[in-house]
Structures are given as structure tokens and as C-alpha cells.
Tab-separated table of C-alpha atoms and ligand atoms in Angstrom:
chain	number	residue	atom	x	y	z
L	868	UNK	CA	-14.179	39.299	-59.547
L	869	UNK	CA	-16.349	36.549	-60.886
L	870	UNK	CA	-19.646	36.043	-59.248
L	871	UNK	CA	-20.388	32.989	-57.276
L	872	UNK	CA	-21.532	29.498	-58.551
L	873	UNK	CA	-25.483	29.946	-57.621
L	874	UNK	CA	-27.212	26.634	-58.482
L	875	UNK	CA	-31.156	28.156	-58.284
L	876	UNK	CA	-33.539	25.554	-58.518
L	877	UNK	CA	-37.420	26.447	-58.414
L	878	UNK	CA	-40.473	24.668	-58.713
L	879	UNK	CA	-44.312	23.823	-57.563
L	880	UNK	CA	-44.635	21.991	-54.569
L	881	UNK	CA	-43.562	18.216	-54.498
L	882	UNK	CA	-41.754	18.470	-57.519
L	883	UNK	CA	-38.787	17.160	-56.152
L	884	UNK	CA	-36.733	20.004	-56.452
L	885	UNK	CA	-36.062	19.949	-52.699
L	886	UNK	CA	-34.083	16.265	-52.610
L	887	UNK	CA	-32.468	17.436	-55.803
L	888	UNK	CA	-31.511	20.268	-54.172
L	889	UNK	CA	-30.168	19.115	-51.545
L	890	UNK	CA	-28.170	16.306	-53.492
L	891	UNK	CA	-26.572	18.923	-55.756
L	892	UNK	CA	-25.184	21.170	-52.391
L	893	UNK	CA	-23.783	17.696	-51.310
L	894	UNK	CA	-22.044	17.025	-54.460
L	895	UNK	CA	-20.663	19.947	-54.790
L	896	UNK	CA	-19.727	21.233	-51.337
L	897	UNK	CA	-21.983	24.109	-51.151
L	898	UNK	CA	-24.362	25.425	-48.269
L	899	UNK	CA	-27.947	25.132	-49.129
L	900	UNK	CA	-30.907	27.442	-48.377
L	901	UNK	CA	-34.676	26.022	-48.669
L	902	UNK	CA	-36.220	29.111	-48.985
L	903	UNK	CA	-39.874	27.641	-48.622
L	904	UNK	CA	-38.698	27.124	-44.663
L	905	UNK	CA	-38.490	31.327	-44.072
L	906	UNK	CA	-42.631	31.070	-45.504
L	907	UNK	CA	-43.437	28.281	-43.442
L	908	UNK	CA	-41.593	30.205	-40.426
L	909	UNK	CA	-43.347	33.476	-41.463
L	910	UNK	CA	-46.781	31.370	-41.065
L	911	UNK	CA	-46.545	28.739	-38.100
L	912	UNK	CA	-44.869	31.970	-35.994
L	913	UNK	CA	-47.574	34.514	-37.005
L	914	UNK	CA	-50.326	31.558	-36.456
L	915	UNK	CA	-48.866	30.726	-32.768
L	916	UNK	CA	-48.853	34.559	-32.132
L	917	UNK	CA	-52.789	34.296	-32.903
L	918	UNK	CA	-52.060	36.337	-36.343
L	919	UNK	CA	-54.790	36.108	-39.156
L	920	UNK	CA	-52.765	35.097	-42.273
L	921	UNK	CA	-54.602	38.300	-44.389
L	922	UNK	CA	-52.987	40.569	-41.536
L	923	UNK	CA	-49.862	42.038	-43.875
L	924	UNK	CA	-48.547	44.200	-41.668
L	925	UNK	CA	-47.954	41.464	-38.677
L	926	UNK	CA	-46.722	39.008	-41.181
L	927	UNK	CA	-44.095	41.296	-42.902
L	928	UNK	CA	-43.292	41.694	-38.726
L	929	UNK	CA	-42.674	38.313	-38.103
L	930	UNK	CA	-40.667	38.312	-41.912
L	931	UNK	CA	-38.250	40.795	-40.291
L	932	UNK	CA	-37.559	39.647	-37.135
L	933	UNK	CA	-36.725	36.022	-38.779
L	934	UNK	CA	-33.289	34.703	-38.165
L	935	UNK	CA	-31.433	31.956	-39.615
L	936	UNK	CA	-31.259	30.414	-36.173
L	937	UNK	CA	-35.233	30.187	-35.852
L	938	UNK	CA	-35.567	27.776	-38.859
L	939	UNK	CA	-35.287	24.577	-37.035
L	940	UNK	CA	-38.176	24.341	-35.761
L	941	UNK	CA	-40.177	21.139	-37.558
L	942	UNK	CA	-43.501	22.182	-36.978
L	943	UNK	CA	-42.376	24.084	-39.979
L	944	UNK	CA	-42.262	21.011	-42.060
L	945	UNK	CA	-46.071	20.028	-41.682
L	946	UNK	CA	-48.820	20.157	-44.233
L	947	UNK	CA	-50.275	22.849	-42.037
L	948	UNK	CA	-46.723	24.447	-42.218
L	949	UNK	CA	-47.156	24.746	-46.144
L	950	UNK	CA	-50.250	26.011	-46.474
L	951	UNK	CA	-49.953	28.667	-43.938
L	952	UNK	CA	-46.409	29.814	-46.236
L	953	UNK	CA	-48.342	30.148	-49.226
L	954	UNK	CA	-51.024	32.426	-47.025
L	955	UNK	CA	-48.202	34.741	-46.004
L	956	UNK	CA	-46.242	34.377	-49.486
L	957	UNK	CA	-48.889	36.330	-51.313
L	958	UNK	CA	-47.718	39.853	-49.889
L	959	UNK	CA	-45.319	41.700	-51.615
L	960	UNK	CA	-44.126	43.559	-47.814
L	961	UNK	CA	-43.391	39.843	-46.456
L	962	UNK	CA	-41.365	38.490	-49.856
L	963	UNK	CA	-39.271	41.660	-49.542
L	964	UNK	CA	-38.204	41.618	-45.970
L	965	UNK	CA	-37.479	37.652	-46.530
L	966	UNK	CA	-35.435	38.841	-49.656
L	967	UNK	CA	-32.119	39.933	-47.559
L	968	UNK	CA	-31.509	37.113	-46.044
L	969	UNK	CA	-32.069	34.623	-49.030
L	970	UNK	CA	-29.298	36.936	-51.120
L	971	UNK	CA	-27.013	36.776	-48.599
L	972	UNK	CA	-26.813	33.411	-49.181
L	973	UNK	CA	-26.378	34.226	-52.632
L	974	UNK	CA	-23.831	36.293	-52.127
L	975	UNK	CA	-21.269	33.657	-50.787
L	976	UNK	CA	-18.190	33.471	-52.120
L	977	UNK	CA	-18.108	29.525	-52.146
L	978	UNK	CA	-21.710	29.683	-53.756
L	979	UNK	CA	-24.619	28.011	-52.673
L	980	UNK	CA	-27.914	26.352	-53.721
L	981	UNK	CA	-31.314	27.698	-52.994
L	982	UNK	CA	-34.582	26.577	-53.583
L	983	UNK	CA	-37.936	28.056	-53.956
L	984	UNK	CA	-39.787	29.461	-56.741
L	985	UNK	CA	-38.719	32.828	-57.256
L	986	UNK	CA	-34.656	32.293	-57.098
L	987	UNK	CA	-33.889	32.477	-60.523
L	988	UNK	CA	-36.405	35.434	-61.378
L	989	UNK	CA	-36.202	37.362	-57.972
L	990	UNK	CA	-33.578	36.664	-55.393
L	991	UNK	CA	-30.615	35.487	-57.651
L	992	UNK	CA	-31.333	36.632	-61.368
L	993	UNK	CA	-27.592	36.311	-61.948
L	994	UNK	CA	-27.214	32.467	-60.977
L	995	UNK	CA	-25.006	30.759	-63.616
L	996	UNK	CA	-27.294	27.605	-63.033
L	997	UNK	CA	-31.006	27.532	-62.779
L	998	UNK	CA	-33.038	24.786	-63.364
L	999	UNK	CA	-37.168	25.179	-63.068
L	1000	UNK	CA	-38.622	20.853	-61.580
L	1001	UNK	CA	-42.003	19.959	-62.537
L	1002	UNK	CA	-43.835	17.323	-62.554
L	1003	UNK	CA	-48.055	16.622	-62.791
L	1004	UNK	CA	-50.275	17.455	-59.786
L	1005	UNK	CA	-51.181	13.755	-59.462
L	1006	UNK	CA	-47.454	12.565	-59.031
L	1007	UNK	CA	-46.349	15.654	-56.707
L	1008	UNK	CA	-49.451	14.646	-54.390
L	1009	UNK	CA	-48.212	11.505	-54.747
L	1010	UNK	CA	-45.073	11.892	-53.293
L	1011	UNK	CA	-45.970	14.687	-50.879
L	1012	UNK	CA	-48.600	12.525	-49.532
L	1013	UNK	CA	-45.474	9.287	-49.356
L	1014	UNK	CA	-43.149	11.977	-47.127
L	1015	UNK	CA	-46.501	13.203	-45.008
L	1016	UNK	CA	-47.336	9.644	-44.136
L	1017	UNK	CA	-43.657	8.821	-43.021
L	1018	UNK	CA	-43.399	11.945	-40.901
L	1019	UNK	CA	-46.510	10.133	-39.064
L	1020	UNK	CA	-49.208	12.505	-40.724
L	1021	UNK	CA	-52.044	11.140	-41.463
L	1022	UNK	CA	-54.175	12.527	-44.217
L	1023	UNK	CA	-55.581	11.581	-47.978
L	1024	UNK	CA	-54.025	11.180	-50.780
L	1025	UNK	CA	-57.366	12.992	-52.225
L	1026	UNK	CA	-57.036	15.976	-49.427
L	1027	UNK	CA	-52.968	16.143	-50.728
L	1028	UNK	CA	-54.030	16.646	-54.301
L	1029	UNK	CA	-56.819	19.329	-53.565
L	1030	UNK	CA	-53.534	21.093	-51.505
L	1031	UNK	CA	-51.419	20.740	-54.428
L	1032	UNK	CA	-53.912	22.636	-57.114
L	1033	UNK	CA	-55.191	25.101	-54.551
L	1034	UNK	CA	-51.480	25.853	-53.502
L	1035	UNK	CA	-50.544	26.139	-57.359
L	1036	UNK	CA	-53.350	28.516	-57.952
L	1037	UNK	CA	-52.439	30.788	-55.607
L	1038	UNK	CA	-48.588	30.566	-55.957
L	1039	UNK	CA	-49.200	30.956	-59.813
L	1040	UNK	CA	-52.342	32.750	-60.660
L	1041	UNK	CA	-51.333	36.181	-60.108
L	1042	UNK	CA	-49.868	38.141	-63.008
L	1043	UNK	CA	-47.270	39.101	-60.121
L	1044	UNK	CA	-46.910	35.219	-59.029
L	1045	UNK	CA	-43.416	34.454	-58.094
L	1046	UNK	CA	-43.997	30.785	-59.240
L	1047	UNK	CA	-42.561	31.100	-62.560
L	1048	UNK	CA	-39.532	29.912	-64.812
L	1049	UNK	CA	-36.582	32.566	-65.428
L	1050	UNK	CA	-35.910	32.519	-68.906
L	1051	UNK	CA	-32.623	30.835	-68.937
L	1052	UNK	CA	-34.019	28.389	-66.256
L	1053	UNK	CA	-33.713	25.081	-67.623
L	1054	UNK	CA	-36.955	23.223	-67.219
L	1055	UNK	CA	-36.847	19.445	-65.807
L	1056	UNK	CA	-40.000	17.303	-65.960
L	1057	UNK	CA	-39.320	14.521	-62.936
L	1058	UNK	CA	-43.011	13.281	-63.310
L	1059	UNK	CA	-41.584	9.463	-65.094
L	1060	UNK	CA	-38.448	9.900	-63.363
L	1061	UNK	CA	-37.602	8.494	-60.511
L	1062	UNK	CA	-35.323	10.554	-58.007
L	1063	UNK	CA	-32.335	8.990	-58.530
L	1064	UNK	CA	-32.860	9.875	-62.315
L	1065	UNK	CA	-33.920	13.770	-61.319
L	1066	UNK	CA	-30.902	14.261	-59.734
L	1067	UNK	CA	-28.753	12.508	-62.286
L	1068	UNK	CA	-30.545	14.633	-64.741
L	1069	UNK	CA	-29.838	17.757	-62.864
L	1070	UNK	CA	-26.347	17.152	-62.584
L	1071	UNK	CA	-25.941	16.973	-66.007
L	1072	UNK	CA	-27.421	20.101	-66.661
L	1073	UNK	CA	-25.581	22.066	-63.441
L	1074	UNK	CA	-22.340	20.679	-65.253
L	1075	UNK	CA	-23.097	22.219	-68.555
L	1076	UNK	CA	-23.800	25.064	-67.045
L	1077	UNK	CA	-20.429	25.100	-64.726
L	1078	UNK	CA	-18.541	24.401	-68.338
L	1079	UNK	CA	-19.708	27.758	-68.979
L	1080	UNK	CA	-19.474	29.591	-66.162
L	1081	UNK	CA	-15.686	28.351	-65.960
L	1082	UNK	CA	-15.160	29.747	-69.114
L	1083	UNK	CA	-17.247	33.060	-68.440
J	1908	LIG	O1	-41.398	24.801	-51.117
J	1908	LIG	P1	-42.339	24.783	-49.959
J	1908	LIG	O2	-43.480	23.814	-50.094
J	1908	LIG	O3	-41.636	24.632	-48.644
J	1908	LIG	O4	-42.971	26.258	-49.944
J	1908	LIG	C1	-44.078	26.577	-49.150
J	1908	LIG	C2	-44.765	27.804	-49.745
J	1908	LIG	O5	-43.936	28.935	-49.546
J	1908	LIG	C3	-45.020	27.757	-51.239
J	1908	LIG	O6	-46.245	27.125	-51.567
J	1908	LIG	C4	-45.020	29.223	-51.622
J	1908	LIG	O7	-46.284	29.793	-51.398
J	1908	LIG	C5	-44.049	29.836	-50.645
J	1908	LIG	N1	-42.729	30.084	-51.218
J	1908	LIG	C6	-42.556	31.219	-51.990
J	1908	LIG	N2	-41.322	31.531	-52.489
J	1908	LIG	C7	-40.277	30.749	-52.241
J	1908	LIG	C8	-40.432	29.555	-51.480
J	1908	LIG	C9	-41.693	29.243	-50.993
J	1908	LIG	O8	-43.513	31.943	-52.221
J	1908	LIG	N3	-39.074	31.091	-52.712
């Protein structure tokens, strides 16, 4: 039987790969799974429980007992949220209990999209579609700082860059980092586009790759 349409769509943080990917599951009818909300969960829960981020064994706890039904919460969407993922994100013991759940998803037979950064190297190799966003530091902090600032956060566009780079380091600067392009991924610089022009750019390259898959 042919394997599900997987749209995988990875990326730093800000890079807009969470609109797109949420415009893509619209278009084409599919569930979507944000992957960066089971880190943030992972964090904010072990952080209420009084958990030290460095404590692996209590985060890959928290990993497990994570249901879909817990992700609601949107304390998980802060700034704080974020940085606390990419604390817990660095442990091997955490990204494998997390990794069940997110191929599940990937497993449905009416596909799906999921973002993150390790969905078209890790959790979904197979995807017929995978697309790696980017864009500069300066124009993710940018925007992150925009969607901060309408959620009622208030913070610095200065303190939002200094996130960004320290987050890339340590999602990237391990020879083990999940933050990487698979090599079929097909890489889309947003940083002059505007969103409208991301997603219209993503389409296009989802479609090629449905043309195929079709045919496969
Ligand atoms: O994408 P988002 O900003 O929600 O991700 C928060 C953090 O969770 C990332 O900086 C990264 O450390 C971690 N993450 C990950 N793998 C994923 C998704 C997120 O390591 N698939």
C-alpha cells in the first residue's frame, strides 16, 4: 500500500515554517502536528513540577507521560515556553520517548503535516514532501518579537535576537543536533518574502512533490 502524503517541514525558530505549516494542512485537508508544542510541554510541566532542566531522567518522565490532550495549555506558547523546550530537547532519552507519538501522526492514512526540525531526518525520513524554512536571525527575531508583543509579552527586540542565536546554537551545534536539513528537504529562504509569498512558495514545491508521489 502506498505510504501516506507526509508534508515535513523543519526549520530554526521564527522562520515561518509554523504559519506555513499550518496553511498547507488547511489547503490540503490534513491534521497538523507542531511538534515544538510536545518540547515546550516537556519544559513548562517539568519547570511547574520544580524540575531542573539538566535533570534527564525527570524530563524523559514528563516526555512519557505526555498526551495529546495535555498540549493546550498556552503557557506553552511563551518565550519562556521556548527556551525551556530547547533545555529539555538536548537529551537523546526525552527526543525518543516524544518520538511515538509524533510518528503516529505520521502514520495516518489521510497524511498529515508536522513541523519541527528533525521531521524529515528523524521522525518521518520517508515523507514524500519536505521542505527545510530559513530565514536570517535578524528577520526571525523580528517576527518572533511582532507575535510576542501581540500575545501581550513584553520584551526587546534586542533580548529576542540574543534568544534566537543562543537557541540556534544549541539546537544546531552538536554534531548530533536534530536542527538540520534531510537531504531531499527542499530548502526555502522566507527572509525577503513576505508570508503570503512563503506559503505560495511552499505550495508550489508540496505540489511538485505530490506530482511525484502520485506517480510513485
Ligand atoms: O518550534 P518551536 O520554537 O516551538 O520549538 C521549541 C524548541 O523545541 C526548539 O528550539 C527545539 O529546541 C525544540 N524542538 C526540537 N525538535 C522538534 C521541535 C522542537 O528539538 N521537532
Amino acid at each position: 500500500m502506498k505510504a501516506p502524503f507526509i508534508i515535513a517541514v523543519d526549520g530554526p525558530a521564527a522562520s515561518g515554517k509554523g504559519t506555513i505549516a499550518s496553511r498547507l494542512a488547511a489547503a490540503y485537508d490534513v491534521p497538523m502536528l507542531d511538534s515544538g508544542l510536545l518540547y515546550r510541554a516537556v519544559g513548562v510541566l517539568l519547570g511547574r513540577h520544580g524540575g531542573d532542566f539538566d535533570d534527564v531522567a525527570a524530563a524523559t518522565q514528563v516526555a512519557r507521560d505526555l498526551t495529546p490532550e495535555m498540549l493546550t495549555d498556552p503557557a506553552f506558547r511563551t518565550r519562556e515556553a521556548g527556551e525551556a523546550a530547547s533545555r529539555v530537547a538536548v537529551h537523546s532519552p526525552v527526543r525518543l520517548a516524544l518520538r511515538d507519538m509524533q510518528q503516529a501522526f505520521a502514520q495516518r492514512p489521510e497524511g498529515a503535516v508536522i513541523d519541527g526540525r528533525d521531521i524529515g531526518t528523524v521522525i518521518a525520513p520517508a515523507a514524500p514532501a519536505k521542505l527545510y524554512v530559513t530565514a536570517t536571525p535578524e528577520v526571525r527575531a523580528e517576527r518572533r518579537w511582532k507575535q510576542l508583543q501581540a500575545q501581550g509579552e513584553s520584551v526587546s527586540y534586542d533580548d529576542i535576537l540574543d534568544d534566537i542565536r543562543k537557541r540556534d546554537a544549541r539546537d544546531g551545534g552538536r554534531a548530533d543536533s536534530p536542527m538540520r536539513p534531510a537531504d531531499d528537504a527542499v530548502l526555502l529562504d522566507t527572509t525577503e518574502m513576505t508570508i503570503d509569498q512563503a506559503t505560495d512558495a511552499a505550495r508550489r514545491i508540496v505540489e511538485a512533490a505530490r506530482a511525484r508521489w502520485e506517480l510513485s
